[in-house]
mmCIF file of C-alpha atoms in Angstrom:
data_model
loop_
_atom_site.group_PDB
_atom_site.id
_atom_site.type_symbol
_atom_site.label_atom_id
_atom_site.label_comp_id
_atom_site.label_asym_id
_atom_site.label_seq_id
_atom_site.Cartn_x
_atom_site.Cartn_y
_atom_site.Cartn_z
ATOM 1 C CA UNK X 626 0.000 0.000 0.000
ATOM 2 C CA UNK X 627 1.254 3.449 -0.834
ATOM 3 C CA UNK X 628 1.786 6.196 1.757
ATOM 4 C CA UNK X 629 -0.027 8.763 -0.428
ATOM 5 C CA UNK X 630 -3.339 6.892 -0.521
ATOM 6 C CA UNK X 631 -5.875 8.430 1.909
ATOM 7 C CA UNK X 632 -7.138 6.095 4.581
ATOM 8 C CA UNK X 633 -10.775 6.124 5.768
ATOM 9 C CA UNK X 634 -11.506 9.433 4.092
ATOM 10 C CA UNK X 635 -14.742 10.418 2.385
ATOM 11 C CA UNK X 636 -14.670 10.322 -1.378
ATOM 12 C CA UNK X 637 -16.110 13.845 -1.615
ATOM 13 C CA UNK X 638 -13.676 16.461 -0.250
ATOM 14 C CA UNK X 639 -16.519 19.017 0.078
ATOM 15 C CA UNK X 640 -17.996 16.937 2.909
ATOM 16 C CA UNK X 641 -14.710 16.674 4.746
ATOM 17 C CA UNK X 642 -14.260 19.099 7.663
ATOM 18 C CA UNK X 643 -11.615 21.713 6.925
ATOM 19 C CA UNK X 644 -9.170 23.283 9.326
ATOM 20 C CA UNK X 645 -11.519 26.310 9.491
ATOM 21 C CA UNK X 646 -14.409 24.178 10.771
ATOM 22 C CA UNK X 647 -15.235 25.156 14.367
ATOM 23 C CA UNK X 648 -14.463 22.369 16.810
ATOM 24 C CA UNK X 649 -15.413 21.587 20.387
ATOM 25 C CA UNK X 650 -12.662 21.261 23.024
ATOM 26 C CA UNK X 651 -12.877 17.503 22.472
ATOM 27 C CA UNK X 652 -12.046 17.967 18.800
ATOM 28 C CA UNK X 653 -15.390 17.098 17.212
ATOM 29 C CA UNK X 654 -16.877 19.428 14.603
ATOM 30 C CA UNK X 655 -19.544 21.926 15.760
ATOM 31 C CA UNK X 656 -22.648 21.681 13.583
ATOM 32 C CA UNK X 657 -23.295 24.863 11.607
ATOM 33 C CA UNK X 658 -26.665 26.229 10.534
ATOM 34 C CA UNK X 659 -27.519 25.978 6.911
ATOM 35 C CA UNK X 660 -29.178 28.781 5.004
ATOM 36 C CA UNK X 661 -27.441 31.459 7.052
ATOM 37 C CA UNK X 662 -29.047 34.068 9.239
ATOM 38 C CA UNK X 663 -31.816 33.959 11.765
ATOM 39 C CA UNK X 664 -34.477 31.333 10.964
ATOM 40 C CA UNK X 665 -37.159 33.897 11.815
ATOM 41 C CA UNK X 666 -36.047 36.083 8.902
ATOM 42 C CA UNK X 667 -36.263 33.383 6.252
ATOM 43 C CA UNK X 668 -39.368 33.987 4.188
ATOM 44 C CA UNK X 669 -42.009 36.672 4.066
ATOM 45 C CA UNK X 670 -45.055 37.362 6.237
ATOM 46 C CA UNK X 671 -48.038 39.176 4.780
ATOM 47 C CA UNK X 672 -50.892 40.552 6.856
ATOM 48 C CA UNK X 673 -54.308 41.045 5.270
ATOM 49 C CA UNK X 674 -56.152 44.354 5.548
ATOM 50 C CA UNK X 675 -58.973 42.572 7.396
ATOM 51 C CA UNK X 676 -56.622 41.397 10.141
ATOM 52 C CA UNK X 677 -55.452 44.947 10.856
ATOM 53 C CA UNK X 678 -59.073 46.174 10.666
ATOM 54 C CA UNK X 679 -60.172 43.655 13.310
ATOM 55 C CA UNK X 680 -57.322 44.579 15.651
ATOM 56 C CA UNK X 681 -58.018 48.304 15.220
ATOM 57 C CA UNK X 682 -61.777 47.838 15.657
ATOM 58 C CA UNK X 683 -61.346 45.927 18.913
ATOM 59 C CA UNK X 684 -58.821 48.460 20.224
ATOM 60 C CA UNK X 685 -61.055 51.435 19.359
ATOM 61 C CA UNK X 686 -64.116 49.879 21.020
ATOM 62 C CA UNK X 687 -62.104 49.425 24.252
ATOM 63 C CA UNK X 688 -61.810 53.194 24.708
ATOM 64 C CA UNK X 689 -64.231 54.807 27.176
ATOM 65 C CA UNK X 690 -66.453 57.271 25.334
ATOM 66 C CA UNK X 691 -66.681 55.284 22.095
ATOM 67 C CA UNK X 692 -70.322 54.271 21.842
ATOM 68 C CA UNK X 693 -70.190 52.538 18.445
ATOM 69 C CA UNK X 694 -68.285 52.344 15.182
ATOM 70 C CA UNK X 695 -69.386 53.257 11.668
ATOM 71 C CA UNK X 696 -71.691 55.789 10.105
ATOM 72 C CA UNK X 697 -75.477 55.745 10.178
ATOM 73 C CA UNK X 698 -75.943 53.435 7.183
ATOM 74 C CA UNK X 699 -73.223 51.022 8.321
ATOM 75 C CA UNK X 700 -74.751 50.832 11.808
ATOM 76 C CA UNK X 701 -78.259 50.288 10.400
ATOM 77 C CA UNK X 702 -76.974 47.571 8.106
ATOM 78 C CA UNK X 703 -75.083 46.062 11.060
ATOM 79 C CA UNK X 704 -78.284 45.841 13.132
ATOM 80 C CA UNK X 705 -80.011 44.011 10.270
ATOM 81 C CA UNK X 706 -77.019 41.680 9.845
ATOM 82 C CA UNK X 707 -77.016 40.957 13.603
ATOM 83 C CA UNK X 708 -80.611 39.711 13.312
ATOM 84 C CA UNK X 709 -79.693 37.171 10.642
ATOM 85 C CA UNK X 710 -78.654 33.836 12.162
ATOM 86 C CA UNK X 711 -74.918 33.415 11.704
ATOM 87 C CA UNK X 712 -74.533 37.068 10.680
ATOM 88 C CA UNK X 713 -72.673 38.002 13.848
ATOM 89 C CA UNK X 714 -71.378 41.390 14.886
ATOM 90 C CA UNK X 715 -68.682 42.845 12.676
ATOM 91 C CA UNK X 716 -65.726 44.250 14.582
ATOM 92 C CA UNK X 717 -64.470 45.819 11.356
ATOM 93 C CA UNK X 718 -67.504 48.111 10.937
ATOM 94 C CA UNK X 719 -66.240 51.679 10.741
ATOM 95 C CA UNK X 720 -62.621 50.659 10.122
ATOM 96 C CA UNK X 721 -60.676 50.806 6.855
ATOM 97 C CA UNK X 722 -57.021 49.772 6.667
ATOM 98 C CA UNK X 723 -54.444 50.084 3.927
ATOM 99 C CA UNK X 724 -51.628 47.642 4.612
ATOM 100 C CA UNK X 725 -48.220 47.714 2.955
ATOM 101 C CA UNK X 726 -45.208 45.516 3.580
ATOM 102 C CA UNK X 727 -43.975 47.433 6.642
ATOM 103 C CA UNK X 728 -46.530 50.195 7.225
ATOM 104 C CA UNK X 729 -50.276 50.652 7.577
ATOM 105 C CA UNK X 730 -52.718 53.568 7.602
ATOM 106 C CA UNK X 731 -56.155 53.466 9.206
ATOM 107 C CA UNK X 732 -59.423 55.361 8.836
ATOM 108 C CA UNK X 733 -61.955 55.002 11.665
ATOM 109 C CA UNK X 734 -65.509 56.260 11.907
ATOM 110 C CA UNK X 735 -66.794 56.440 15.473
ATOM 111 C CA UNK X 736 -69.858 57.457 17.468
ATOM 112 C CA UNK X 737 -69.061 59.055 20.818
ATOM 113 C CA UNK X 738 -71.124 59.255 23.982
ATOM 114 C CA UNK X 739 -72.643 62.647 24.784
ATOM 115 C CA UNK X 740 -70.682 64.639 27.360
ATOM 116 C CA UNK X 741 -67.201 63.273 26.648
ATOM 117 C CA UNK X 742 -64.392 65.355 25.185
ATOM 118 C CA UNK X 743 -64.208 64.357 21.530
ATOM 119 C CA UNK X 744 -60.556 65.446 21.348
ATOM 120 C CA UNK X 745 -59.665 63.280 24.368
ATOM 121 C CA UNK X 746 -61.577 60.277 23.008
ATOM 122 C CA UNK X 747 -59.933 60.650 19.588
ATOM 123 C CA UNK X 748 -56.476 60.877 21.193
ATOM 124 C CA UNK X 749 -57.151 57.782 23.339
ATOM 125 C CA UNK X 750 -58.478 55.847 20.327
ATOM 126 C CA UNK X 751 -55.395 56.787 18.297
ATOM 127 C CA UNK X 752 -53.028 55.698 21.093
ATOM 128 C CA UNK X 753 -54.862 52.423 21.755
ATOM 129 C CA UNK X 754 -55.159 51.508 18.071
ATOM 130 C CA UNK X 755 -51.521 52.327 17.284
ATOM 131 C CA UNK X 756 -50.302 50.379 20.305
ATOM 132 C CA UNK X 757 -52.409 47.282 19.532
ATOM 133 C CA UNK X 758 -51.692 47.181 15.795
ATOM 134 C CA UNK X 759 -47.942 47.738 16.148
ATOM 135 C CA UNK X 760 -47.645 45.218 18.993
ATOM 136 C CA UNK X 761 -49.620 42.482 17.270
ATOM 137 C CA UNK X 762 -48.477 42.932 13.662
ATOM 138 C CA UNK X 763 -45.055 44.570 13.819
ATOM 139 C CA UNK X 764 -46.264 47.070 11.199
ATOM 140 C CA UNK X 765 -45.588 50.775 11.650
ATOM 141 C CA UNK X 766 -48.846 52.720 11.887
ATOM 142 C CA UNK X 767 -48.215 55.920 9.930
ATOM 143 C CA UNK X 768 -51.621 57.513 10.549
ATOM 144 C CA UNK X 769 -54.976 56.960 12.208
ATOM 145 C CA UNK X 770 -57.641 59.256 10.792
ATOM 146 C CA UNK X 771 -60.767 59.500 12.941
ATOM 147 C CA UNK X 772 -64.142 60.761 11.753
ATOM 148 C CA UNK X 773 -66.764 61.323 14.444
ATOM 149 C CA UNK X 774 -70.031 60.632 12.640
ATOM 150 C CA UNK X 775 -72.498 60.936 15.533
ATOM 151 C CA UNK X 776 -73.009 61.589 19.239
ATOM 152 C CA UNK X 777 -75.092 59.173 21.295
ATOM 153 C CA UNK X 778 -77.488 61.252 23.401
ATOM 154 C CA UNK X 779 -78.591 59.860 26.766
ATOM 155 C CA UNK X 780 -82.299 59.968 25.848
ATOM 156 C CA UNK X 781 -81.880 58.319 22.432
ATOM 157 C CA UNK X 782 -83.288 54.822 22.189
ATOM 158 C CA UNK X 783 -80.733 52.093 21.679
ATOM 159 C CA UNK X 784 -80.816 50.394 18.307
ATOM 160 C CA UNK X 785 -82.728 47.312 19.220
ATOM 161 C CA UNK X 786 -81.630 43.909 18.063
ATOM 162 C CA UNK X 787 -85.091 42.556 18.903
ATOM 163 C CA UNK X 788 -87.308 42.017 15.862
ATOM 164 C CA UNK X 789 -90.300 44.367 15.826
ATOM 165 C CA UNK X 790 -92.597 41.789 14.227
ATOM 166 C CA UNK X 791 -93.600 38.706 16.140
#
């Protein structure tokens, strides 16, 4: 047998550990990650407009002084939809989102309770919506436009979900 013939070596030199391969103190090779970089950054995540609208709608409704969301027609249509079995309440009523890859912009239409400061309610809605959307989606909220479409007076009858006809 010749001294130049390799003994017990793989046939493919690319699979053989090189001198630059990191090793443990015991001398064995340290496994390296393939694909490079953080596994969380491999691939792309897209978030639908409806997802951001739901988050924003829930966050806006949590603010004291917000009576309802949406304009008159949207609220009337929502009451009718609530009466239909399986129709359910829409948390996106009164919310419109435009979602990009890293940013989003929101338009909200709200009804406030009589007696509250509209400016304070709008500021609290903006803060709550921005906080919730950015925390849950990682998107930057560039603007939250708020339109106050109505004021709920104390003596106004609630929109009933009970059918008038028996």
